[in-house]
C-alpha positions as a printed NumPy array, in Angstrom:
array([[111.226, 139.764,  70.329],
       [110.581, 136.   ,  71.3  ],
       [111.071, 133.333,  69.153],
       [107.101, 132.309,  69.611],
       [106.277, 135.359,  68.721],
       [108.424, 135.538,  65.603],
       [107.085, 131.882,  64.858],
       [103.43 , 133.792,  64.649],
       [104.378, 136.095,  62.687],
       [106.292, 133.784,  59.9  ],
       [102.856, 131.871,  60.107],
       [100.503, 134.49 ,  59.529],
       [102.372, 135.465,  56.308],
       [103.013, 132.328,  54.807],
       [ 99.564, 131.397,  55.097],
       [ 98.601, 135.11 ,  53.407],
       [ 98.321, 137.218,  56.077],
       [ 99.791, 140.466,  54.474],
       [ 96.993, 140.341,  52.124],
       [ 93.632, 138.571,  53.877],
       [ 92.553, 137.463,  57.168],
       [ 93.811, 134.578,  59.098],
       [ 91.823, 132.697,  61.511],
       [ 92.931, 131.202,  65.126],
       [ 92.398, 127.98 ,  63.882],
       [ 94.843, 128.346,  60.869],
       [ 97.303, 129.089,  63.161],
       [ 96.603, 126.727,  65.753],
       [ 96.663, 123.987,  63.09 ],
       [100.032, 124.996,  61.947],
       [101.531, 125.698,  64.643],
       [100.119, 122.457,  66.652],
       [ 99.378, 125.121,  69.533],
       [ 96.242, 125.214,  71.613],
       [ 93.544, 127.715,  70.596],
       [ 94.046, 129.335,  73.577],
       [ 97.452, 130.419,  73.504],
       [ 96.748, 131.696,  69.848],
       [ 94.389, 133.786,  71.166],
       [ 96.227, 135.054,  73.968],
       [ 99.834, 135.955,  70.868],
       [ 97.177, 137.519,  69.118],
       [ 96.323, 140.414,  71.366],
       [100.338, 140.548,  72.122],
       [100.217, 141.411,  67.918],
       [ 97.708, 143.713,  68.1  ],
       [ 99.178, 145.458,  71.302],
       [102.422, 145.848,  69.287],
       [100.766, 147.095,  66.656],
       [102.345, 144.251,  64.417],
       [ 98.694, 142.95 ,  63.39 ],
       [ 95.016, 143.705,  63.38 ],
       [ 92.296, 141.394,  64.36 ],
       [ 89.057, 141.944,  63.694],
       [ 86.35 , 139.383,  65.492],
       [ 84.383, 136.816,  63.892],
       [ 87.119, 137.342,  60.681],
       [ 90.674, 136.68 ,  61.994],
       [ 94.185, 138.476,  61.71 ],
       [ 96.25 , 139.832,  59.325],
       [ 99.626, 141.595,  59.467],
       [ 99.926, 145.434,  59.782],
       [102.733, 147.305,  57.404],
       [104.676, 147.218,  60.537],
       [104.238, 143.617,  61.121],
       [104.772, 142.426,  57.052],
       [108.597, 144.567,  57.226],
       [109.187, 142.287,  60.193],
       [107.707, 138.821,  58.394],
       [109.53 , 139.637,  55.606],
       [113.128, 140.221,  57.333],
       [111.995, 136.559,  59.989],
       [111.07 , 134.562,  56.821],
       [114.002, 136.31 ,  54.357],
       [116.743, 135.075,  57.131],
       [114.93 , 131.78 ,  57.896],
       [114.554, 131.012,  54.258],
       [118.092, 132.   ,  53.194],
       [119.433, 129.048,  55.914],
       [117.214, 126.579,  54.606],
       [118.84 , 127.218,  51.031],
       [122.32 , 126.66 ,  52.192],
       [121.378, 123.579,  54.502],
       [119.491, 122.228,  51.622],
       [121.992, 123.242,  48.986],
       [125.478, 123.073,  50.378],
       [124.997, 120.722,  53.423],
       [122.651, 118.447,  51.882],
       [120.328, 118.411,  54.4  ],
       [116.777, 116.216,  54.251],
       [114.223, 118.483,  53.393],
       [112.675, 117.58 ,  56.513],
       [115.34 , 118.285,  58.732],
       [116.479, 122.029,  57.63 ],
       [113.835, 123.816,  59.816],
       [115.223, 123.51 ,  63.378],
       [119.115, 124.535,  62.567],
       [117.83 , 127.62 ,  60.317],
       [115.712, 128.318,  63.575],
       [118.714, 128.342,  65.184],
       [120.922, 130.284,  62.588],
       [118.444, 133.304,  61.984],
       [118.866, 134.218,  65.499],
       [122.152, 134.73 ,  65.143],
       [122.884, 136.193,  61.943],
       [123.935, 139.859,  61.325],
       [122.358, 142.004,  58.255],
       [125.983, 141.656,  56.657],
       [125.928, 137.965,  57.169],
       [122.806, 137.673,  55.514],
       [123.722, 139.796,  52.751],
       [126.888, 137.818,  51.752],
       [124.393, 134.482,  52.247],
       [122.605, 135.518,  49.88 ],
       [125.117, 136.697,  47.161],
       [126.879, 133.391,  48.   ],
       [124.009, 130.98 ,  47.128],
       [123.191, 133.195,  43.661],
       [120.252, 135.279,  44.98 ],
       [117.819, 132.388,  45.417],
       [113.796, 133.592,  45.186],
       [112.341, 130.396,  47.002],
       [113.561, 127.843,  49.751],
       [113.175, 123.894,  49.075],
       [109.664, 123.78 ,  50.431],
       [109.074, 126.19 ,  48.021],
       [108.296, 129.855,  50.132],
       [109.363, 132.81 ,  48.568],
       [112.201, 134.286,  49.659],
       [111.937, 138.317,  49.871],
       [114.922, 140.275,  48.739],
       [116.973, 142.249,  50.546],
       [114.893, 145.532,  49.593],
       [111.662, 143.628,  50.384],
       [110.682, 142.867,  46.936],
       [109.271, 139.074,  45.881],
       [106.207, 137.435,  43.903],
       [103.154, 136.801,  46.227],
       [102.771, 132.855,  46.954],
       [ 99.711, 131.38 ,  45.884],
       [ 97.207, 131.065,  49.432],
       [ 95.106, 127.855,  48.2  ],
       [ 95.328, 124.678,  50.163],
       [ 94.985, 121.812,  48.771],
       [ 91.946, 121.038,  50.923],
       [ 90.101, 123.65 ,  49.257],
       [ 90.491, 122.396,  45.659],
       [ 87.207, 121.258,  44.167],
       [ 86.706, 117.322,  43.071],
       [ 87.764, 116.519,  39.014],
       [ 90.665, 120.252,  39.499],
       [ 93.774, 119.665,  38.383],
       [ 96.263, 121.836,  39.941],
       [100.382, 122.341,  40.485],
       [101.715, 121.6  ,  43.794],
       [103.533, 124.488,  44.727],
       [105.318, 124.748,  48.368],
       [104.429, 123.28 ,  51.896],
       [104.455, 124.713,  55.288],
       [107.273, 124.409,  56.964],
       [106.623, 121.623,  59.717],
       [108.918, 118.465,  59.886],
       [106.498, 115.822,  60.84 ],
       [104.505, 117.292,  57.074],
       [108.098, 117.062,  55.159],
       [108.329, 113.58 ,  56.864],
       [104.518, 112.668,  55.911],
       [105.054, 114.129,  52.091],
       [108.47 , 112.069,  51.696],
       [106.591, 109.251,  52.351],
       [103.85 , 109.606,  49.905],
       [106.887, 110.909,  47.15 ],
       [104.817, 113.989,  46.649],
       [107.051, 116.994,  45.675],
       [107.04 , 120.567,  44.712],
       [105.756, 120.89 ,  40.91 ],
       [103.576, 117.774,  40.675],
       [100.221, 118.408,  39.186],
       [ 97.629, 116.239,  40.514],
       [ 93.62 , 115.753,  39.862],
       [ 91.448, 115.962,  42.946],
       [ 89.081, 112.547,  43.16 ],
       [ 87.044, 112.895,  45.958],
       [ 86.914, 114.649,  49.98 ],
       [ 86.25 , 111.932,  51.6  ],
       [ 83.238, 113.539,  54.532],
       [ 83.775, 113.779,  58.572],
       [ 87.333, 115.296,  57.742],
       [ 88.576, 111.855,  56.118],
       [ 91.466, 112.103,  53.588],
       [ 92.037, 113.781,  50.647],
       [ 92.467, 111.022,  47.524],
       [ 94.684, 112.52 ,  44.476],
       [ 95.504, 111.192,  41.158],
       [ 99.404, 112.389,  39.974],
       [ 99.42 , 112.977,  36.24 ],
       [102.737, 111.561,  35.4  ],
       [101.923, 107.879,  36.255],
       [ 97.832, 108.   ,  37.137],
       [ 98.956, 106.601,  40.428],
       [ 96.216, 107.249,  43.587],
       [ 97.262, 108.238,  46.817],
       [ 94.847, 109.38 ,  49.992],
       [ 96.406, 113.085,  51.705],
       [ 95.658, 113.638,  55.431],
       [ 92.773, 115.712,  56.269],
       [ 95.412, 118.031,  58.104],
       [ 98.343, 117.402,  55.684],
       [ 95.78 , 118.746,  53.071],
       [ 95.8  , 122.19 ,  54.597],
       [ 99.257, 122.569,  54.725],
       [100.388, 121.956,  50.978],
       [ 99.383, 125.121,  48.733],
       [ 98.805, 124.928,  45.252],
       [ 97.931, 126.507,  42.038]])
């Protein structure tokens, strides 16, 4: 299997696939690829029998496609730990050299990983982490984007991307923060938020907006 095409398939279940349907754009907008080429993975899924797509509604893993997710994401998740962790990594910076690792990384390997860093259920963006016998607690699938104006909701992970982790640093969001929505601001302006803790404002990319989850 590719790496794109294991890169699709990560995508499509963090953003909820094993449970509803995921459109081309979702994926296009994470991934930063061009509608075109989502369109053309998607029928590569299908033909594989690793995902169903149904027109006009979007994509969503098969049981054959979720055992594979889980194992990609499990592996991927388990390196971001110990770069995190042990290595003391930047947040931002732990996705391309667990890219690298998962490749490369046997079933006993992964197995010892996890023993070694004490079993961890979630890596420090905050995705869950499935166990070894495929068991975990469903991530919440709402985007902050979505959340209506005067909610008050708990920041709870963010898509793996660097140039997000980079973006987030800089606004000193993090994992766990509950925030008020204030307004959408129309023709897909920002987001503006209002952290408890200290009342301070701050204005979330249109785009960024989609790619933190909440609850």
């Amino acid at each position: 299997m590719t790496p794109m095409k294991e890169d699709y398939l990560k995508i499509i279940f963090e953003l909820g696939g094993t449970k509803k349907k995921i459109t081309n754009k979702q994926i296009s907008l994470s991934l930063n690829v061009a509608a075109g080429s989502v369109t053309e993975m998607v029928s590569k899924l299908v033909k594989e029998e690793l995902a169903s797509h149904t027109p006009y509604a979007g994509i969503s893993l098969t049981p054959k496609g979720i055992e594979v997710a889980e194992q990609l994401v499990r592996r991927h998740r388990l390196w971001e730990v110990f770069l995190y962790d042990k290595l003391e990594y930047k947040l931002a910076d732990v996705h391309d050299d667990a890219e690298i690792l998962e490749h490369t990384t046997s079933d006993r390997l992964m197995n010892h990983l996890d023993v070694f860093l004490n079993y961890p259920t979630h890596c420090p963006h905050g995705g869950v982490i499935p166990s070894a016998d495929g068991k975990y607690q469903e991530d919440s699938h709402l985007v902050l984007a979505d959340v209506t104006d005067g909610q008050e909701v708990v920041v709870e992970r963010f898509i793996d991307n660097h140039d997000l982790l980079t973006y987030l640093d800089d606004l000193k969001l993090k994992i766990g923060d509950r925030l008020k929505v204030i307004a959408h601001q129309p023709f897909e302006g920002p987001v503006k938020i209002r952290l408890i803790s200290d009342q301070q404002e701050m204005n979330v990319s249109f785009k960024a907006a989609h790619y933190i989850f909440v609850k």
